[in-house]
Amino acid sequence: MVCALIGIMIAIVARIAMIALKLSTILPFQLFVCSAIGLIGALLIWITWFGQ
């Protein structure tokens, strides 16, 4: 559950970064991109904490 919450926070930070860097006007499918970034972040944290 903690990894999921951290993944959501990573997705929010990615969205804010895209807006700040003006990538939001260029990049298509922003919801999918931010969700993928959040998922990758959550999985990396999961592997770091519980991986072998």
PDB file of C-alpha atoms in Angstrom:
ATOM      1  CA  MET A   1       0.000   0.000   0.000  1.00  0.00           C
ATOM      2  CA  VAL A   2       2.848   2.346   0.790  1.00  0.00           C
ATOM      3  CA  CYS A   3       4.452   1.648  -2.570  1.00  0.00           C
ATOM      4  CA  ALA A   4       1.192   2.519  -4.328  1.00  0.00           C
ATOM      5  CA  LEU A   5       0.927   5.822  -2.468  1.00  0.00           C
ATOM      6  CA  ILE A   6       4.519   6.681  -3.319  1.00  0.00           C
ATOM      7  CA  GLY A   7       3.812   5.779  -6.962  1.00  0.00           C
ATOM      8  CA  ILE A   8       0.868   8.181  -6.978  1.00  0.00           C
ATOM      9  CA  MET A   9       3.077  10.910  -5.556  1.00  0.00           C
ATOM     10  CA  ILE A  10       5.684  10.216  -8.240  1.00  0.00           C
ATOM     11  CA  ALA A  11       3.004  10.511 -10.932  1.00  0.00           C
ATOM     12  CA  ILE A  12       1.851  13.844  -9.493  1.00  0.00           C
ATOM     13  CA  VAL A  13       5.427  15.143  -9.414  1.00  0.00           C
ATOM     14  CA  ALA A  14       5.901  13.972 -13.012  1.00  0.00           C
ATOM     15  CA  ARG A  15       2.765  15.861 -14.048  1.00  0.00           C
ATOM     16  CA  ILE A  16       3.966  19.029 -12.308  1.00  0.00           C
ATOM     17  CA  ALA A  17       7.367  18.664 -13.981  1.00  0.00           C
ATOM     18  CA  MET A  18       5.721  18.265 -17.404  1.00  0.00           C
ATOM     19  CA  ILE A  19       3.734  21.432 -16.867  1.00  0.00           C
ATOM     20  CA  ALA A  20       6.795  23.342 -15.626  1.00  0.00           C
ATOM     21  CA  LEU A  21       8.909  22.218 -18.586  1.00  0.00           C
ATOM     22  CA  LYS A  22       6.061  22.947 -21.032  1.00  0.00           C
ATOM     23  CA  LEU A  23       5.998  19.322 -22.190  1.00  0.00           C
ATOM     24  CA  SER A  24       2.261  19.158 -21.574  1.00  0.00           C
ATOM     25  CA  THR A  25       1.588  20.897 -24.896  1.00  0.00           C
ATOM     26  CA  ILE A  26       3.862  18.550 -26.861  1.00  0.00           C
ATOM     27  CA  LEU A  27       3.368  15.161 -25.244  1.00  0.00           C
ATOM     28  CA  PRO A  28       0.274  13.157 -26.223  1.00  0.00           C
ATOM     29  CA  PHE A  29      -1.555  10.769 -23.858  1.00  0.00           C
ATOM     30  CA  GLN A  30      -0.394  12.546 -20.708  1.00  0.00           C
ATOM     31  CA  LEU A  31      -2.575  10.455 -18.404  1.00  0.00           C
ATOM     32  CA  PHE A  32      -0.966   7.246 -19.647  1.00  0.00           C
ATOM     33  CA  VAL A  33       2.539   8.711 -19.467  1.00  0.00           C
ATOM     34  CA  CYS A  34       2.088   9.956 -15.894  1.00  0.00           C
ATOM     35  CA  SER A  35       0.469   6.667 -14.877  1.00  0.00           C
ATOM     36  CA  ALA A  36       3.347   4.713 -16.398  1.00  0.00           C
ATOM     37  CA  ILE A  37       5.910   6.869 -14.604  1.00  0.00           C
ATOM     38  CA  GLY A  38       4.078   6.370 -11.315  1.00  0.00           C
ATOM     39  CA  LEU A  39       3.820   2.619 -11.890  1.00  0.00           C
ATOM     40  CA  ILE A  40       7.511   2.329 -12.709  1.00  0.00           C
ATOM     41  CA  GLY A  41       8.366   4.316  -9.585  1.00  0.00           C
ATOM     42  CA  ALA A  42       6.121   2.163  -7.394  1.00  0.00           C
ATOM     43  CA  LEU A  43       7.587  -1.040  -8.828  1.00  0.00           C
ATOM     44  CA  LEU A  44      11.134   0.191  -8.312  1.00  0.00           C
ATOM     45  CA  ILE A  45      10.370   0.986  -4.689  1.00  0.00           C
ATOM     46  CA  TRP A  46       8.692  -2.414  -4.263  1.00  0.00           C
ATOM     47  CA  ILE A  47      11.743  -4.180  -5.696  1.00  0.00           C
ATOM     48  CA  THR A  48      14.079  -2.107  -3.527  1.00  0.00           C
ATOM     49  CA  TRP A  49      12.227  -2.890  -0.297  1.00  0.00           C
ATOM     50  CA  PHE A  50      11.058  -6.443  -0.905  1.00  0.00           C
ATOM     51  CA  GLY A  51      13.258  -7.665  -3.737  1.00  0.00           C
ATOM     52  CA  GLN A  52      16.068 -10.087  -3.468  1.00  0.00           C
TER      53      GLN A  52
END
